Amino acid sequence: MARNEQLIRQHKLLQLLEFSRFGRTIEELRSDLVADLGLTTLHGRTVRRDIEALQAAGYDIQNDMVERGRIYKLGRNHTAVHEIAFSATELIALAIGRELLTPLMGTQYWQGIETFWNKVQEAIPEGVYEHYERYRKVLYVSGTPSKTYAAQAGMLKTITRCILEHRVVEIQYKSVGREASRRRIEPYALAVHQSSIYVVAAAPEVTDASERLRNWKLDRFQQATVTDDYFKPDKKVDLNRFLSKSIGIFSGESSTQVQIRLGPRSASYLKEDPWHPDQRLEPIESTSGGPNEPTDFILTVPATHPRELLPKVLALGADAEVISPPEYREAVAQVVSTLSSRYKIDEASDAK
């Protein structure tokens, strides 16, 4: 744990030096580290040892005596450690990636994206950048969400620290349609799903091991506080498997194979834009019975909860029918019944 904290501290120290144009004193660095990392105590000698360790690792950290004391700053040669040559094609890929990550705007991750992008622009030759600008106009990115997590930047920083240090975090969480409640969670990782950030965390009070790990939407966090309690991560947890077993973000140890009958038009959509890497799309005999009619398909796809399937099925309209399991079919049927009553045309009014 101590070594993990040291790595986090030194990484933050490099960030502080990088963003400081005129350098910082040991005391200024110590104060910023305490504030940014939420530390209770930190001695100046520890900061000085961290600087010496970074210098030994090859970072060009220089010091100079000024009116306010001895200041430390990154030298001009510090970029040589990470010097990379960029092509116009690679710049286009970076620019597209940057635009796709706009939900992170206002967070420490976006700050890193922006500073890195600015460095790239400053470092590349003028001719390469002109070539990039010309070809960048060929491809545009649209449809990205307008939401950002700037308002949750502080909580995100707290949760990230707890993930790295394996600390229990106390949160105030408000689920949709419920009152806010205080919970204690053991955070494992952050996950970005359809432009929303989720905290993958265990609920300590849950005794069933298959139900302990859950996904908590960051939008619903009203407060996050670091505690002095540590937890031991379960080595059996496979986050890649946990996050890929369903078409949505609902949590659960196992998924359900859902079968949906699709018309040829909807099947074409699902071939172009699959819902899940493990989905299966198999042709069956058409319901119309005509010899020249297009073939229908059965889509088999994993899901963890009916609610993550509902918007996808409803978006296909009458061209999609959930076949099994019964609880998923019933969930869609209830929504369709409610919508039918709500949009029912008054026959008397229609006759007029």
mmCIF file of C-alpha atoms in Angstrom:
data_model
loop_
_atom_site.group_PDB
_atom_site.id
_atom_site.type_symbol
_atom_site.label_atom_id
_atom_site.label_comp_id
_atom_site.label_asym_id
_atom_site.label_seq_id
_atom_site.Cartn_x
_atom_site.Cartn_y
_atom_site.Cartn_z
ATOM 1 C CA MET A 1 0.000 0.000 0.000
ATOM 2 C CA ALA A 2 2.819 2.426 0.873
ATOM 3 C CA ARG A 3 4.528 1.920 -2.480
ATOM 4 C CA ASN A 4 1.226 2.454 -4.283
ATOM 5 C CA GLU A 5 0.735 5.769 -2.459
ATOM 6 C CA GLN A 6 4.273 6.828 -3.377
ATOM 7 C CA LEU A 7 3.645 6.188 -7.084
ATOM 8 C CA ILE A 8 0.399 8.184 -6.959
ATOM 9 C CA ARG A 9 2.133 11.039 -5.151
ATOM 10 C CA GLN A 10 5.054 11.165 -7.599
ATOM 11 C CA HIS A 11 2.717 11.080 -10.586
ATOM 12 C CA LYS A 12 0.774 14.030 -9.149
ATOM 13 C CA LEU A 13 4.040 15.821 -8.393
ATOM 14 C CA LEU A 14 5.021 15.595 -12.074
ATOM 15 C CA GLN A 15 1.640 17.051 -13.047
ATOM 16 C CA LEU A 16 2.075 19.992 -10.672
ATOM 17 C CA LEU A 17 5.543 20.744 -12.046
ATOM 18 C CA GLU A 18 4.295 20.415 -15.608
ATOM 19 C CA PHE A 19 1.489 22.935 -15.109
ATOM 20 C CA SER A 20 3.712 25.401 -13.243
ATOM 21 C CA ARG A 21 5.297 27.961 -15.542
ATOM 22 C CA PHE A 22 7.438 29.683 -12.916
ATOM 23 C CA GLY A 23 8.211 26.691 -10.697
ATOM 24 C CA ARG A 24 7.093 25.888 -7.143
ATOM 25 C CA THR A 25 8.734 25.678 -3.766
ATOM 26 C CA ILE A 26 8.760 22.499 -1.685
ATOM 27 C CA GLU A 27 6.120 23.984 0.604
ATOM 28 C CA GLU A 28 3.899 24.967 -2.337
ATOM 29 C CA LEU A 29 4.223 21.471 -3.780
ATOM 30 C CA ARG A 30 3.519 19.889 -0.390
ATOM 31 C CA SER A 31 0.402 22.043 0.075
ATOM 32 C CA ASP A 32 -0.926 21.209 -3.405
ATOM 33 C CA LEU A 33 -0.308 17.484 -2.933
ATOM 34 C CA VAL A 34 -2.200 17.494 0.361
ATOM 35 C CA ALA A 35 -5.143 19.324 -1.219
ATOM 36 C CA ASP A 36 -5.318 17.346 -4.462
ATOM 37 C CA LEU A 37 -4.775 13.884 -2.969
ATOM 38 C CA GLY A 38 -6.793 14.457 0.192
ATOM 39 C CA LEU A 39 -3.870 13.625 2.461
ATOM 40 C CA THR A 40 -3.994 14.323 6.188
ATOM 41 C CA THR A 41 -0.253 14.834 6.621
ATOM 42 C CA LEU A 42 2.794 15.129 4.340
ATOM 43 C CA HIS A 43 6.294 16.252 5.303
ATOM 44 C CA GLY A 44 8.426 18.481 3.101
ATOM 45 C CA ARG A 45 11.251 15.952 3.311
ATOM 46 C CA THR A 46 9.006 13.369 1.619
ATOM 47 C CA VAL A 47 8.366 15.769 -1.266
ATOM 48 C CA ARG A 48 12.115 16.415 -1.617
ATOM 49 C CA ARG A 49 12.815 12.647 -1.695
ATOM 50 C CA ASP A 50 10.132 12.211 -4.367
ATOM 51 C CA ILE A 51 11.798 14.884 -6.508
ATOM 52 C CA GLU A 52 15.170 13.162 -6.109
ATOM 53 C CA ALA A 53 13.618 9.821 -7.121
ATOM 54 C CA LEU A 54 12.130 11.383 -10.262
ATOM 55 C CA GLN A 55 15.471 12.969 -11.131
ATOM 56 C CA ALA A 56 17.153 9.582 -10.755
ATOM 57 C CA ALA A 57 14.530 8.126 -13.130
ATOM 58 C CA GLY A 58 15.616 10.581 -15.853
ATOM 59 C CA TYR A 59 13.254 13.530 -15.444
ATOM 60 C CA ASP A 60 14.911 16.916 -15.936
ATOM 61 C CA ILE A 61 13.781 18.657 -12.733
ATOM 62 C CA GLN A 62 15.797 21.795 -12.093
ATOM 63 C CA ASN A 63 15.911 24.112 -9.093
ATOM 64 C CA ASP A 64 16.732 27.784 -8.696
ATOM 65 C CA MET A 65 16.796 30.352 -5.889
ATOM 66 C CA VAL A 66 14.288 33.216 -6.277
ATOM 67 C CA GLU A 67 12.772 35.815 -3.973
ATOM 68 C CA ARG A 68 10.144 33.479 -2.521
ATOM 69 C CA GLY A 69 12.677 30.662 -1.956
ATOM 70 C CA ARG A 70 14.090 27.683 -3.845
ATOM 71 C CA ILE A 71 11.765 26.675 -6.661
ATOM 72 C CA TYR A 72 11.622 23.463 -8.686
ATOM 73 C CA LYS A 73 10.506 23.179 -12.306
ATOM 74 C CA LEU A 74 10.777 20.885 -15.303
ATOM 75 C CA GLY A 75 13.712 21.689 -17.573
ATOM 76 C CA ARG A 76 13.531 22.071 -21.331
ATOM 77 C CA ASN A 77 14.833 18.557 -21.885
ATOM 78 C CA HIS A 78 12.131 16.755 -19.918
ATOM 79 C CA THR A 79 10.144 15.984 -23.094
ATOM 80 C CA ALA A 80 13.064 14.020 -24.534
ATOM 81 C CA VAL A 81 12.138 11.094 -22.295
ATOM 82 C CA HIS A 82 8.765 10.795 -24.077
ATOM 83 C CA GLU A 83 9.609 12.173 -27.521
ATOM 84 C CA ILE A 84 7.399 10.664 -30.232
ATOM 85 C CA ALA A 85 7.127 11.379 -33.965
ATOM 86 C CA PHE A 86 3.577 11.838 -35.295
ATOM 87 C CA SER A 87 2.197 11.344 -38.782
ATOM 88 C CA ALA A 88 -0.834 13.181 -40.189
ATOM 89 C CA THR A 89 -2.878 9.956 -40.026
ATOM 90 C CA GLU A 90 -2.025 9.499 -36.348
ATOM 91 C CA LEU A 91 -3.028 13.103 -35.656
ATOM 92 C CA ILE A 92 -6.416 12.477 -37.269
ATOM 93 C CA ALA A 93 -6.909 9.396 -35.069
ATOM 94 C CA LEU A 94 -5.991 11.407 -31.959
ATOM 95 C CA ALA A 95 -8.357 14.235 -32.909
ATOM 96 C CA ILE A 96 -11.262 11.842 -33.435
ATOM 97 C CA GLY A 97 -10.550 10.113 -30.123
ATOM 98 C CA ARG A 98 -10.490 13.484 -28.380
ATOM 99 C CA GLU A 99 -13.926 14.415 -29.785
ATOM 100 C CA LEU A 100 -15.422 11.072 -28.758
ATOM 101 C CA LEU A 101 -14.279 11.641 -25.170
ATOM 102 C CA THR A 102 -16.103 14.945 -24.640
ATOM 103 C CA PRO A 103 -18.193 13.497 -21.733
ATOM 104 C CA LEU A 104 -14.928 13.613 -19.730
ATOM 105 C CA MET A 105 -14.719 17.394 -20.200
ATOM 106 C CA GLY A 106 -14.014 19.176 -16.935
ATOM 107 C CA THR A 107 -12.382 16.141 -15.297
ATOM 108 C CA GLN A 108 -8.703 15.408 -14.705
ATOM 109 C CA TYR A 109 -8.811 12.993 -17.629
ATOM 110 C CA TRP A 110 -9.915 15.738 -20.012
ATOM 111 C CA GLN A 111 -7.203 18.018 -18.655
ATOM 112 C CA GLY A 112 -4.666 15.349 -19.596
ATOM 113 C CA ILE A 113 -6.224 14.967 -23.053
ATOM 114 C CA GLU A 114 -6.062 18.718 -23.674
ATOM 115 C CA THR A 115 -2.505 19.240 -22.444
ATOM 116 C CA PHE A 116 -1.315 16.249 -24.478
ATOM 117 C CA TRP A 117 -3.097 17.555 -27.591
ATOM 118 C CA ASN A 118 -1.545 21.000 -27.117
ATOM 119 C CA LYS A 119 1.914 19.443 -26.789
ATOM 120 C CA VAL A 120 1.393 17.465 -29.980
ATOM 121 C CA GLN A 121 0.357 20.585 -31.880
ATOM 122 C CA GLU A 122 3.423 22.461 -30.651
ATOM 123 C CA ALA A 123 5.856 19.621 -31.379
ATOM 124 C CA ILE A 124 4.969 18.610 -34.923
ATOM 125 C CA PRO A 125 6.464 20.318 -38.009
ATOM 126 C CA GLU A 126 4.300 22.955 -39.689
ATOM 127 C CA GLY A 127 4.078 20.966 -42.930
ATOM 128 C CA VAL A 128 2.734 17.870 -41.156
ATOM 129 C CA TYR A 129 0.115 19.925 -39.315
ATOM 130 C CA GLU A 130 -1.055 21.579 -42.558
ATOM 131 C CA HIS A 131 -1.369 18.123 -44.117
ATOM 132 C CA TYR A 132 -3.404 16.999 -41.080
ATOM 133 C CA GLU A 133 -5.724 20.034 -41.242
ATOM 134 C CA ARG A 134 -6.462 19.389 -44.919
ATOM 135 C CA TYR A 135 -7.346 15.725 -44.407
ATOM 136 C CA ARG A 136 -9.153 16.314 -41.084
ATOM 137 C CA LYS A 137 -11.916 18.069 -43.045
ATOM 138 C CA VAL A 138 -12.707 14.764 -44.757
ATOM 139 C CA LEU A 139 -14.057 13.176 -41.568
ATOM 140 C CA TYR A 140 -16.441 14.744 -39.043
ATOM 141 C CA VAL A 141 -17.674 13.348 -35.734
ATOM 142 C CA SER A 142 -21.331 13.943 -34.823
ATOM 143 C CA GLY A 143 -23.867 12.502 -32.446
ATOM 144 C CA THR A 144 -21.648 12.841 -29.387
ATOM 145 C CA PRO A 145 -23.655 13.609 -26.215
ATOM 146 C CA SER A 146 -23.838 17.099 -24.780
ATOM 147 C CA LYS A 147 -23.341 15.888 -21.205
ATOM 148 C CA THR A 148 -20.078 16.359 -19.335
ATOM 149 C CA TYR A 149 -18.826 15.364 -15.884
ATOM 150 C CA ALA A 150 -17.346 18.743 -14.964
ATOM 151 C CA ALA A 151 -19.692 18.986 -11.954
ATOM 152 C CA GLN A 152 -18.506 15.590 -10.687
ATOM 153 C CA ALA A 153 -14.780 16.271 -11.214
ATOM 154 C CA GLY A 154 -14.058 16.409 -7.462
ATOM 155 C CA MET A 155 -15.924 13.177 -6.723
ATOM 156 C CA LEU A 156 -14.247 11.493 -9.678
ATOM 157 C CA LYS A 157 -10.846 12.446 -8.287
ATOM 158 C CA THR A 158 -11.824 11.047 -4.874
ATOM 159 C CA ILE A 159 -13.094 7.774 -6.339
ATOM 160 C CA THR A 160 -9.996 7.373 -8.512
ATOM 161 C CA ARG A 161 -7.803 7.735 -5.447
ATOM 162 C CA CYS A 162 -9.863 5.117 -3.584
ATOM 163 C CA ILE A 163 -9.557 2.697 -6.515
ATOM 164 C CA LEU A 164 -5.768 3.045 -6.595
ATOM 165 C CA GLU A 165 -5.369 2.802 -2.818
ATOM 166 C CA HIS A 166 -8.082 0.129 -2.288
ATOM 167 C CA ARG A 167 -9.971 2.360 0.135
ATOM 168 C CA VAL A 168 -13.609 2.146 1.077
ATOM 169 C CA VAL A 169 -15.516 5.243 -0.072
ATOM 170 C CA GLU A 170 -18.668 6.551 1.567
ATOM 171 C CA ILE A 171 -21.176 7.893 -0.926
ATOM 172 C CA GLN A 172 -24.554 9.575 -0.970
ATOM 173 C CA TYR A 173 -26.366 7.903 -3.859
ATOM 174 C CA LYS A 174 -29.769 8.711 -5.350
ATOM 175 C CA SER A 175 -31.266 6.067 -7.602
ATOM 176 C CA VAL A 176 -34.036 7.082 -9.993
ATOM 177 C CA GLY A 177 -37.367 7.249 -8.154
ATOM 178 C CA ARG A 178 -35.809 6.724 -4.712
ATOM 179 C CA GLU A 179 -34.614 8.849 -1.834
ATOM 180 C CA ALA A 180 -30.876 9.478 -1.524
ATOM 181 C CA SER A 181 -29.124 7.048 0.795
ATOM 182 C CA ARG A 182 -25.668 6.724 2.331
ATOM 183 C CA ARG A 183 -23.657 3.692 1.246
ATOM 184 C CA ARG A 184 -20.156 2.325 1.673
ATOM 185 C CA ILE A 185 -18.646 0.789 -1.458
ATOM 186 C CA GLU A 186 -15.364 -0.861 -2.422
ATOM 187 C CA PRO A 187 -14.413 0.623 -5.837
ATOM 188 C CA TYR A 188 -12.580 -1.561 -8.376
ATOM 189 C CA ALA A 189 -12.595 0.540 -11.552
ATOM 190 C CA LEU A 190 -14.361 3.155 -13.669
ATOM 191 C CA ALA A 191 -16.251 2.183 -16.831
ATOM 192 C CA VAL A 192 -17.495 4.396 -19.663
ATOM 193 C CA HIS A 193 -20.653 3.009 -21.270
ATOM 194 C CA GLN A 194 -22.563 4.942 -23.938
ATOM 195 C CA SER A 195 -20.978 8.216 -22.783
ATOM 196 C CA SER A 196 -21.832 7.712 -19.102
ATOM 197 C CA ILE A 197 -19.298 6.950 -16.372
ATOM 198 C CA TYR A 198 -19.990 4.094 -13.962
ATOM 199 C CA VAL A 199 -18.110 3.066 -10.829
ATOM 200 C CA VAL A 200 -17.629 -0.697 -10.686
ATOM 201 C CA ALA A 201 -17.721 -1.378 -6.950
ATOM 202 C CA ALA A 202 -18.606 -4.040 -4.427
ATOM 203 C CA ALA A 203 -21.303 -3.526 -1.812
ATOM 204 C CA PRO A 204 -19.748 -4.846 1.455
ATOM 205 C CA GLU A 205 -23.104 -5.573 3.095
ATOM 206 C CA VAL A 206 -24.111 -8.044 0.352
ATOM 207 C CA THR A 207 -23.232 -11.588 1.444
ATOM 208 C CA ASP A 208 -23.910 -13.307 -1.897
ATOM 209 C CA ALA A 209 -20.567 -13.182 -3.742
ATOM 210 C CA SER A 210 -22.312 -13.290 -7.136
ATOM 211 C CA GLU A 211 -24.260 -10.101 -6.332
ATOM 212 C CA ARG A 212 -21.626 -7.991 -4.518
ATOM 213 C CA LEU A 213 -20.105 -6.343 -7.595
ATOM 214 C CA ARG A 214 -22.339 -3.660 -9.096
ATOM 215 C CA ASN A 215 -22.213 -0.686 -11.466
ATOM 216 C CA TRP A 216 -22.970 2.686 -9.865
ATOM 217 C CA LYS A 217 -23.753 5.572 -12.224
ATOM 218 C CA LEU A 218 -21.630 8.621 -11.429
ATOM 219 C CA ASP A 219 -24.497 10.971 -12.360
ATOM 220 C CA ARG A 220 -26.354 9.729 -9.247
ATOM 221 C CA PHE A 221 -23.521 10.432 -6.805
ATOM 222 C CA GLN A 222 -24.313 13.417 -4.584
ATOM 223 C CA GLN A 223 -21.219 13.041 -2.402
ATOM 224 C CA ALA A 224 -18.112 10.856 -2.153
ATOM 225 C CA THR A 225 -15.817 10.775 0.888
ATOM 226 C CA VAL A 226 -12.568 8.883 1.404
ATOM 227 C CA THR A 227 -12.596 6.718 4.542
ATOM 228 C CA ASP A 228 -9.673 5.358 6.570
ATOM 229 C CA ASP A 229 -10.849 1.793 5.908
ATOM 230 C CA TYR A 230 -9.074 -0.381 3.327
ATOM 231 C CA PHE A 231 -10.419 -3.427 1.486
ATOM 232 C CA LYS A 232 -8.734 -6.399 -0.132
ATOM 233 C CA PRO A 233 -9.757 -6.763 -3.799
ATOM 234 C CA ASP A 234 -11.147 -10.151 -4.770
ATOM 235 C CA LYS A 235 -8.560 -11.776 -7.072
ATOM 236 C CA LYS A 236 -11.321 -13.788 -8.738
ATOM 237 C CA VAL A 237 -12.943 -10.647 -10.148
ATOM 238 C CA ASP A 238 -12.452 -10.423 -13.921
ATOM 239 C CA LEU A 239 -13.569 -6.921 -14.886
ATOM 240 C CA ASN A 240 -13.306 -7.569 -18.630
ATOM 241 C CA ARG A 241 -15.691 -10.500 -18.293
ATOM 242 C CA PHE A 242 -17.948 -8.649 -15.876
ATOM 243 C CA LEU A 243 -18.377 -5.681 -18.224
ATOM 244 C CA SER A 244 -18.819 -7.668 -21.432
ATOM 245 C CA LYS A 245 -21.421 -10.262 -20.521
ATOM 246 C CA SER A 246 -24.452 -8.143 -21.424
ATOM 247 C CA ILE A 247 -25.652 -5.624 -24.020
ATOM 248 C CA GLY A 248 -26.058 -2.992 -21.305
ATOM 249 C CA ILE A 249 -24.456 -1.865 -18.071
ATOM 250 C CA PHE A 250 -26.738 -3.682 -15.607
ATOM 251 C CA SER A 251 -24.711 -5.803 -13.205
ATOM 252 C CA GLY A 252 -25.038 -9.461 -12.385
ATOM 253 C CA GLU A 253 -22.815 -12.507 -12.272
ATOM 254 C CA SER A 254 -24.630 -14.247 -15.126
ATOM 255 C CA SER A 255 -26.512 -13.109 -18.213
ATOM 256 C CA THR A 256 -29.624 -14.456 -19.915
ATOM 257 C CA GLN A 257 -29.769 -15.475 -23.565
ATOM 258 C CA VAL A 258 -32.689 -13.549 -25.045
ATOM 259 C CA GLN A 259 -34.257 -14.561 -28.369
ATOM 260 C CA ILE A 260 -35.863 -11.922 -30.586
ATOM 261 C CA ARG A 261 -37.597 -12.483 -33.899
ATOM 262 C CA LEU A 262 -36.589 -9.853 -36.463
ATOM 263 C CA GLY A 263 -37.846 -8.962 -39.903
ATOM 264 C CA PRO A 264 -35.266 -8.690 -42.697
ATOM 265 C CA ARG A 265 -35.029 -4.900 -42.355
ATOM 266 C CA SER A 266 -34.205 -4.964 -38.640
ATOM 267 C CA ALA A 267 -31.841 -7.886 -39.161
ATOM 268 C CA SER A 268 -29.911 -5.745 -41.635
ATOM 269 C CA TYR A 269 -29.583 -3.026 -38.992
ATOM 270 C CA LEU A 270 -28.269 -5.542 -36.465
ATOM 271 C CA LYS A 271 -25.703 -6.802 -38.973
ATOM 272 C CA GLU A 272 -24.464 -3.234 -39.492
ATOM 273 C CA ASP A 273 -24.566 -2.213 -35.808
ATOM 274 C CA PRO A 274 -24.414 -5.302 -33.532
ATOM 275 C CA TRP A 275 -25.737 -5.034 -29.993
ATOM 276 C CA HIS A 276 -23.104 -7.389 -28.600
ATOM 277 C CA PRO A 277 -19.961 -9.161 -29.888
ATOM 278 C CA ASP A 278 -21.445 -12.576 -28.978
ATOM 279 C CA GLN A 279 -24.845 -12.095 -30.591
ATOM 280 C CA ARG A 280 -26.104 -14.713 -33.085
ATOM 281 C CA LEU A 281 -28.352 -13.931 -36.037
ATOM 282 C CA GLU A 282 -29.899 -17.010 -37.677
ATOM 283 C CA PRO A 283 -32.370 -17.071 -40.619
ATOM 284 C CA ILE A 284 -35.742 -18.794 -40.182
ATOM 285 C CA GLU A 285 -38.796 -19.348 -42.362
ATOM 286 C CA SER A 286 -40.784 -16.182 -43.069
ATOM 287 C CA THR A 287 -44.099 -15.778 -41.212
ATOM 288 C CA SER A 288 -45.885 -14.683 -44.389
ATOM 289 C CA GLY A 289 -45.387 -18.075 -46.026
ATOM 290 C CA GLY A 290 -44.817 -16.610 -49.494
ATOM 291 C CA PRO A 291 -42.137 -18.340 -51.569
ATOM 292 C CA ASN A 292 -40.477 -15.070 -52.553
ATOM 293 C CA GLU A 293 -40.804 -13.331 -49.215
ATOM 294 C CA PRO A 294 -37.623 -12.188 -47.402
ATOM 295 C CA THR A 295 -36.417 -14.460 -44.613
ATOM 296 C CA ASP A 296 -36.971 -13.557 -40.961
ATOM 297 C CA PHE A 297 -34.222 -13.991 -38.371
ATOM 298 C CA ILE A 298 -33.824 -15.043 -34.745
ATOM 299 C CA LEU A 299 -31.437 -12.836 -32.791
ATOM 300 C CA THR A 300 -29.884 -14.409 -29.682
ATOM 301 C CA VAL A 301 -28.163 -11.876 -27.456
ATOM 302 C CA PRO A 302 -27.042 -11.814 -23.787
ATOM 303 C CA ALA A 303 -28.795 -9.466 -21.351
ATOM 304 C CA THR A 304 -28.821 -9.036 -17.590
ATOM 305 C CA HIS A 305 -32.077 -7.110 -17.101
ATOM 306 C CA PRO A 306 -35.192 -6.495 -19.247
ATOM 307 C CA ARG A 307 -34.774 -2.721 -18.887
ATOM 308 C CA GLU A 308 -31.540 -2.695 -20.886
ATOM 309 C CA LEU A 309 -33.292 -4.522 -23.730
ATOM 310 C CA LEU A 310 -36.513 -2.455 -23.814
ATOM 311 C CA PRO A 311 -35.285 0.695 -25.627
ATOM 312 C CA LYS A 312 -33.474 -1.356 -28.253
ATOM 313 C CA VAL A 313 -36.459 -3.591 -29.031
ATOM 314 C CA LEU A 314 -38.971 -0.720 -28.999
ATOM 315 C CA ALA A 315 -36.767 1.283 -31.376
ATOM 316 C CA LEU A 316 -37.302 -1.462 -34.002
ATOM 317 C CA GLY A 317 -41.092 -1.180 -33.690
ATOM 318 C CA ALA A 318 -43.290 -3.971 -35.036
ATOM 319 C CA ASP A 319 -40.325 -5.483 -36.855
ATOM 320 C CA ALA A 320 -39.064 -7.046 -33.601
ATOM 321 C CA GLU A 321 -40.733 -9.554 -31.253
ATOM 322 C CA VAL A 322 -39.180 -10.910 -28.065
ATOM 323 C CA ILE A 323 -39.732 -14.682 -28.055
ATOM 324 C CA SER A 324 -38.027 -15.789 -24.837
ATOM 325 C CA PRO A 325 -37.491 -15.900 -21.913
ATOM 326 C CA PRO A 326 -41.050 -15.187 -20.673
ATOM 327 C CA GLU A 327 -40.081 -12.406 -18.226
ATOM 328 C CA TYR A 328 -38.387 -10.417 -20.999
ATOM 329 C CA ARG A 329 -41.354 -10.907 -23.338
ATOM 330 C CA GLU A 330 -43.756 -9.864 -20.575
ATOM 331 C CA ALA A 331 -41.723 -6.708 -19.827
ATOM 332 C CA VAL A 332 -41.994 -5.594 -23.464
ATOM 333 C CA ALA A 333 -45.690 -6.570 -23.603
ATOM 334 C CA GLN A 334 -46.507 -4.389 -20.588
ATOM 335 C CA VAL A 335 -44.842 -1.343 -22.112
ATOM 336 C CA VAL A 336 -46.512 -1.908 -25.479
ATOM 337 C CA SER A 337 -49.903 -2.285 -23.757
ATOM 338 C CA THR A 338 -49.428 0.976 -21.848
ATOM 339 C CA LEU A 339 -48.375 2.810 -24.988
ATOM 340 C CA SER A 340 -51.320 1.383 -26.914
ATOM 341 C CA SER A 341 -53.759 2.724 -24.302
ATOM 342 C CA ARG A 342 -52.044 6.084 -24.194
ATOM 343 C CA TYR A 343 -52.025 6.566 -27.964
ATOM 344 C CA LYS A 344 -55.406 4.956 -28.662
ATOM 345 C CA ILE A 345 -57.366 6.952 -31.241
ATOM 346 C CA ASP A 346 -60.857 7.958 -30.221
ATOM 347 C CA GLU A 347 -63.082 6.274 -32.880
ATOM 348 C CA ALA A 348 -65.808 8.872 -32.492
ATOM 349 C CA SER A 349 -63.374 11.731 -33.027
ATOM 350 C CA ASP A 350 -61.790 9.880 -35.939
ATOM 351 C CA ALA A 351 -65.162 9.450 -37.616
ATOM 352 C CA LYS A 352 -65.768 13.180 -37.582
#
